[in-house]
mmCIF file of C-alpha atoms in Angstrom:
data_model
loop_
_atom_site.group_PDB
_atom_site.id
_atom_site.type_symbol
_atom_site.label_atom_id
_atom_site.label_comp_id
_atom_site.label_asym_id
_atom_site.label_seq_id
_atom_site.Cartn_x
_atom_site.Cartn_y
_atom_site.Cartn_z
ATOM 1 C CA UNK A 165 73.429 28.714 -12.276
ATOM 2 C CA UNK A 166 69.882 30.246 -12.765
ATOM 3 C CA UNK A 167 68.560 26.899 -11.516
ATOM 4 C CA UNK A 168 64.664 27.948 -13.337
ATOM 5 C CA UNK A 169 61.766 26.053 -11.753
ATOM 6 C CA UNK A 170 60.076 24.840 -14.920
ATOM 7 C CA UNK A 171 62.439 24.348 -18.379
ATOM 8 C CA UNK A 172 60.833 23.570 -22.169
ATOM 9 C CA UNK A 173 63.585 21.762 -23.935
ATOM 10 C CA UNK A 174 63.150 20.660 -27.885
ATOM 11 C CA UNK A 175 65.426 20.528 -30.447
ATOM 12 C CA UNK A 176 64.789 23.952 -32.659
ATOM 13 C CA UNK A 177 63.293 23.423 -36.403
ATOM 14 C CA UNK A 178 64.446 25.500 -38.427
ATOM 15 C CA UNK A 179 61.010 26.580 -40.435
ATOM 16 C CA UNK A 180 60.641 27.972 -43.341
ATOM 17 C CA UNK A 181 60.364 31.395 -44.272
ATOM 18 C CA UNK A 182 62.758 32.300 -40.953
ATOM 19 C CA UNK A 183 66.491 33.570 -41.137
ATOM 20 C CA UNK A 184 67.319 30.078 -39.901
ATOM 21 C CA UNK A 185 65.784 28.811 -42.800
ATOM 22 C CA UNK A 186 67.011 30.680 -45.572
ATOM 23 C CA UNK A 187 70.629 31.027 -43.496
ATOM 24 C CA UNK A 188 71.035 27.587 -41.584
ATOM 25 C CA UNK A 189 73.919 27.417 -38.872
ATOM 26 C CA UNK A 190 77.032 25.731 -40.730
ATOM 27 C CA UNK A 191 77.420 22.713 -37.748
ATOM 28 C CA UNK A 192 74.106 21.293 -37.474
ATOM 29 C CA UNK A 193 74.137 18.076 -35.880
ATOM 30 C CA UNK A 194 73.298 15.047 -37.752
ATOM 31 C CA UNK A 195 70.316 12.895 -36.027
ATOM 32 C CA UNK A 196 72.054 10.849 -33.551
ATOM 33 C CA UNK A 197 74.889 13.481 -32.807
ATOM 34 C CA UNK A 198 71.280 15.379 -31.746
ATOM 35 C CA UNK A 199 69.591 12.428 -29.751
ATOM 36 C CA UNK A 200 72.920 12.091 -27.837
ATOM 37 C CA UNK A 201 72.889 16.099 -26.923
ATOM 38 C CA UNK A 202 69.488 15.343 -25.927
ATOM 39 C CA UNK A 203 70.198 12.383 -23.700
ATOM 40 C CA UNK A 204 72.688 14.334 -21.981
ATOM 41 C CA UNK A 205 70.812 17.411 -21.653
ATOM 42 C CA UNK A 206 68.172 15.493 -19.680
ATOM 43 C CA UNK A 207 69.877 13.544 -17.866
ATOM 44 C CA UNK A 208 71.904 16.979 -16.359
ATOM 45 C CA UNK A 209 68.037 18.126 -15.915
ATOM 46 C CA UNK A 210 67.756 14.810 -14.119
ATOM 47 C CA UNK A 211 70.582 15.479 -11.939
ATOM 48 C CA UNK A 212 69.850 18.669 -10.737
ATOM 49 C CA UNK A 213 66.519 18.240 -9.609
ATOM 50 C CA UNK A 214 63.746 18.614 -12.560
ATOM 51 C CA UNK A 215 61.571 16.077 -13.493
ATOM 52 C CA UNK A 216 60.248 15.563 -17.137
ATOM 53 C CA UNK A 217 56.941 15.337 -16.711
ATOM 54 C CA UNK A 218 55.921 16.188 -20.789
ATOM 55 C CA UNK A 219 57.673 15.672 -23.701
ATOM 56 C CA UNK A 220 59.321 18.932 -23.604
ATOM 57 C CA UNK A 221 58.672 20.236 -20.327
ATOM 58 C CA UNK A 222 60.807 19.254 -17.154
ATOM 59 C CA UNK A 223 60.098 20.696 -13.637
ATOM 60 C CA UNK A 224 61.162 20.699 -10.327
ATOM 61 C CA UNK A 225 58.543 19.613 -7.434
ATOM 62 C CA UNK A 226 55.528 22.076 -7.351
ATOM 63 C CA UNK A 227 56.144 23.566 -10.468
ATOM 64 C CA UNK A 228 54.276 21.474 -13.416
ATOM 65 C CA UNK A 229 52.686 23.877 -15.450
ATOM 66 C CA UNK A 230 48.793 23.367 -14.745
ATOM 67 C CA UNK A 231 47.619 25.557 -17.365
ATOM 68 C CA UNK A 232 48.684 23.707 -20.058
ATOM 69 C CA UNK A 233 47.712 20.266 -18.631
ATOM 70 C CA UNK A 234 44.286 21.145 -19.944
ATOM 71 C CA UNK A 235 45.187 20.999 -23.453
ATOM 72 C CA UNK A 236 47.097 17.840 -22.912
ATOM 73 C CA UNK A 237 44.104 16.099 -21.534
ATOM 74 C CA UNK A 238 42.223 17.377 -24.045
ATOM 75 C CA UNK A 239 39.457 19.730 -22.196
ATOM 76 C CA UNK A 240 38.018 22.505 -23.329
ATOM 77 C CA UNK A 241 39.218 26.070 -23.653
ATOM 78 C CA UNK A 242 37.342 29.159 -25.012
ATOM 79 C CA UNK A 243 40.304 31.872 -27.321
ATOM 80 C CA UNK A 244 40.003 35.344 -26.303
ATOM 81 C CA UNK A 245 42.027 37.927 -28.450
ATOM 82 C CA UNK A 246 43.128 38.297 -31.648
ATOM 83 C CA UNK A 247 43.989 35.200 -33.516
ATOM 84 C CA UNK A 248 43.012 33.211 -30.212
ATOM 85 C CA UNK A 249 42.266 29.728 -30.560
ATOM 86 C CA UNK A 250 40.032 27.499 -28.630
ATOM 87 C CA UNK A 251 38.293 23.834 -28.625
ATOM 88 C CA UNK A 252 34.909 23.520 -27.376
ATOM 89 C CA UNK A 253 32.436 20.357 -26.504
ATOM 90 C CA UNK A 254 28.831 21.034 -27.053
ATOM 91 C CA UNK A 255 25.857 19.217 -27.040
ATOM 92 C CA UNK A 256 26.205 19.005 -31.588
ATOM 93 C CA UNK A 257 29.914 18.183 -31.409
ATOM 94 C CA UNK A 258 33.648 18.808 -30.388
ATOM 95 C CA UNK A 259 34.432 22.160 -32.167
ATOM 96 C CA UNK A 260 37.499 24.362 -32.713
ATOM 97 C CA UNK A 261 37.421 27.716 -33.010
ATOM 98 C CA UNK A 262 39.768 30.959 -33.970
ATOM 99 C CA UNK A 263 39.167 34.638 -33.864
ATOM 100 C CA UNK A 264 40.436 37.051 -36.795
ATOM 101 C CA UNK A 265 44.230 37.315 -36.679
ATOM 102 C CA UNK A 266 44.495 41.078 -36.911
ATOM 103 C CA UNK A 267 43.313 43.637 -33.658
ATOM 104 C CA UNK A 268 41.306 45.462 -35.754
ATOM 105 C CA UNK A 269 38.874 42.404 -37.474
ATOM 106 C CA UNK A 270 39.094 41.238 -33.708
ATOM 107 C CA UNK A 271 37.446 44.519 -32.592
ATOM 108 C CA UNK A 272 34.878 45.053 -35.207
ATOM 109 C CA UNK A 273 33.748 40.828 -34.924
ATOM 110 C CA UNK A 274 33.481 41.264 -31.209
ATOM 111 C CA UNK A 275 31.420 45.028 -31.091
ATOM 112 C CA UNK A 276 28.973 43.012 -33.752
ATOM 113 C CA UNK A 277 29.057 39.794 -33.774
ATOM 114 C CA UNK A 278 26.688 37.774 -30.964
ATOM 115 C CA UNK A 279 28.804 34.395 -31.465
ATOM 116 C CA UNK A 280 31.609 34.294 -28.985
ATOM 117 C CA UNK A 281 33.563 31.330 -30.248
ATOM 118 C CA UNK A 282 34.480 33.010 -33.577
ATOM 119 C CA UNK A 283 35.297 30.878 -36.508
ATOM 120 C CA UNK A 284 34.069 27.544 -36.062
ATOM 121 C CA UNK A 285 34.917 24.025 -37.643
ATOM 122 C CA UNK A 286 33.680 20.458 -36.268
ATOM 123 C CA UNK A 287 36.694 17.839 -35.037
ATOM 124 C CA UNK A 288 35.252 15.285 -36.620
ATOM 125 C CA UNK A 289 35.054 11.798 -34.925
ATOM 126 C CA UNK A 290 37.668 9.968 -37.484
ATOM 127 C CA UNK A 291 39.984 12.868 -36.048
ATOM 128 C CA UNK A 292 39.250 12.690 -32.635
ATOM 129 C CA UNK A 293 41.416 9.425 -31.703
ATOM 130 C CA UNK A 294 44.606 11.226 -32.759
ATOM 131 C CA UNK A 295 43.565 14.626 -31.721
ATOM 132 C CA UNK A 296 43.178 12.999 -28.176
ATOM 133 C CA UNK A 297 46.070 11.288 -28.545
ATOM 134 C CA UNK A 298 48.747 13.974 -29.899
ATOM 135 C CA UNK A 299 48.055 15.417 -26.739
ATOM 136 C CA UNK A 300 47.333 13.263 -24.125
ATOM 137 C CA UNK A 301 50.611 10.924 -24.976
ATOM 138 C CA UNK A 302 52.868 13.700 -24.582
ATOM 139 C CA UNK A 303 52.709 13.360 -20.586
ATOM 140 C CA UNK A 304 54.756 10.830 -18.734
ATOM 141 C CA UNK A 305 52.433 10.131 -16.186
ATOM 142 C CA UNK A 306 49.734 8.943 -18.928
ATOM 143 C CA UNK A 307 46.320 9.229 -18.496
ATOM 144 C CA UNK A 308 43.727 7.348 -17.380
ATOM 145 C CA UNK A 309 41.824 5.587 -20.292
ATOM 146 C CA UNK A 310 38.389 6.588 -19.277
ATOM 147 C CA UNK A 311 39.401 10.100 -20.215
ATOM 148 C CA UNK A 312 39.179 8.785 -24.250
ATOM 149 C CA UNK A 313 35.648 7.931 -24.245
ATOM 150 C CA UNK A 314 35.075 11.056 -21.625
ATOM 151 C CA UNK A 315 36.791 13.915 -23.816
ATOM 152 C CA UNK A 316 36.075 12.571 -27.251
ATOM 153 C CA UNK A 317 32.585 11.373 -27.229
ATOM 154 C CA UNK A 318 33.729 7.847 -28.623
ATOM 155 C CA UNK A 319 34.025 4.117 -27.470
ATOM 156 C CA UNK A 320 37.447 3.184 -26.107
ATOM 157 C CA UNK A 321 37.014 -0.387 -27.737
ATOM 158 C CA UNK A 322 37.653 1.866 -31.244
ATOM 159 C CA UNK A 323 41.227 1.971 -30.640
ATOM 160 C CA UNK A 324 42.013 -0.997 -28.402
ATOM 161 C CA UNK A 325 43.732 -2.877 -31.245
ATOM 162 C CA UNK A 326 45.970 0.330 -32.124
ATOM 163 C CA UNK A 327 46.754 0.561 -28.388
ATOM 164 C CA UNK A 328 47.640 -3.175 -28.516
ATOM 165 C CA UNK A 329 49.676 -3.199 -31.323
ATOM 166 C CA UNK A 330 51.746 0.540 -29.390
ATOM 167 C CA UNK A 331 51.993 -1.456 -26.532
ATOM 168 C CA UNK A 332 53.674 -4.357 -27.965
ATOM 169 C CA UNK A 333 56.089 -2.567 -29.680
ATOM 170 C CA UNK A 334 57.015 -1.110 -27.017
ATOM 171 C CA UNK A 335 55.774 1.913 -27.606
ATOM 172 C CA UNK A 336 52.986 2.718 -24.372
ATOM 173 C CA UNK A 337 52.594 0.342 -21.278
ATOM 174 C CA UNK A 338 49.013 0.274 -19.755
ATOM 175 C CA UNK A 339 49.253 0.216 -15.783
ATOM 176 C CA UNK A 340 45.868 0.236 -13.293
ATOM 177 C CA UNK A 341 43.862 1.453 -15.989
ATOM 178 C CA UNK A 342 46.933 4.391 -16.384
ATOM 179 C CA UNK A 343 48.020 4.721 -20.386
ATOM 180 C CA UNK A 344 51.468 6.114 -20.250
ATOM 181 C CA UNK A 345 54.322 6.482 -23.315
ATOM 182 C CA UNK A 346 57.653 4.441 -22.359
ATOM 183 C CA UNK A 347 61.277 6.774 -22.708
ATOM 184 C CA UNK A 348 60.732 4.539 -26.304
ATOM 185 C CA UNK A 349 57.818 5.904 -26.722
ATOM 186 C CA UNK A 350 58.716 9.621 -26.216
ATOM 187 C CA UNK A 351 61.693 9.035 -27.923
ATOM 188 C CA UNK A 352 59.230 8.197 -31.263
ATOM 189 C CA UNK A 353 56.199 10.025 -30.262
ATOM 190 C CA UNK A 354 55.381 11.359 -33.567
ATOM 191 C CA UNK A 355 55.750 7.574 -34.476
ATOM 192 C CA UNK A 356 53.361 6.461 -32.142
ATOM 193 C CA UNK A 357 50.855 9.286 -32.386
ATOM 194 C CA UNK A 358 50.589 8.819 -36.367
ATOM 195 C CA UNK A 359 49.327 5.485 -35.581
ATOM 196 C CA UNK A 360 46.327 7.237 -34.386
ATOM 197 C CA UNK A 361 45.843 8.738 -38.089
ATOM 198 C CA UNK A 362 42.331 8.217 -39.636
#
């Protein structure tokens, strides 16, 4: 009846340290009972209008969320606020960064310290291919392959034979230069994206 615009839908994981956790709901449903709520639950999205356009995120026309197609494609963001983080290219590396968790650290770092980014750490190459990945794969329109090489400083030819091996399986289909996941492929993303593991 609310009809929304834009809808997230994932299956809730119960983590720990949570009430869930500690005091789990007595009916959960077993792993198919909760692939066949899913199935249904997008295809009613389906029906009324909203297209999945990310693994979780279905929308009706106009309303894909443009903000977070950054991350997805991997660009580069810069975290401002307490416990913000934020991935950066520069001319020494791909870096990600965080600023102190807690207001006040945030406050004194940023009246005294020159460094904007905060924390630092490099993304090493070995890490980049499923960094990229991870996030890139979650969209159902793909992405165009050039973007690898583009975004993570490294050859595409490095993971041609992992991207031959997905694609046989059935697990991505390479159109017009286009990388996209198949409905198999979403269905075992964190399947496919592991493959991407140094």
């Amino acid at each position: 009846d609310y009809a929304p615009p834009h809808l997230s839908l994932y299956q809730l994981t119960l983590e720990a340290g949570t009430p869930f956790s500690t005091h789990p709901p007595a009916d959960l449903p077993d792993s198919d009972q909760a692939a066949d709520m899913e199935d249904i639950l997008r295809r009613q999205l389906r029906e009324s209008g909203m297209e999945r356009y990310e693994i979780s995120a279905h929308a009706r026309p106009g309303h894909r969320c443009q903000h977070n197609r950054n991350y997805w494609l991997y660009g580069d963001y810069i975290g401002i606020g307490a416990g913000a983080h934020g991935k950066i290219t520069l001319p020494e590396g791909i870096w990600r960064s965080c600023k102190p968790s807690r207001p006040e650290s945030y406050m004194d770092d940023a009246l005294s310290v020159l460094d904007i980014l905060g924390d630092r750490e490099p993304i090493l190459p070995a890490d980049r291919p499923f960094e990229f990945m991870l996030n890139a794969l979650r969209l159902t329109d793909g992405f165009p392959v050039a973007l690898f090489p583009e975004r993570t400083g490294l050859s595409l030819p490095l993971i041609q034979p992992l991207l031959r091996r997905a694609e046989r399986d059935g697990l991505v289909v390479m159109e017009d230069d286009i990388l996209r996941p198949t409905a198999l492929g979403l269905n075992f993303y964190n399947d496919l994206c592991v493959r991407f593991v140094p």
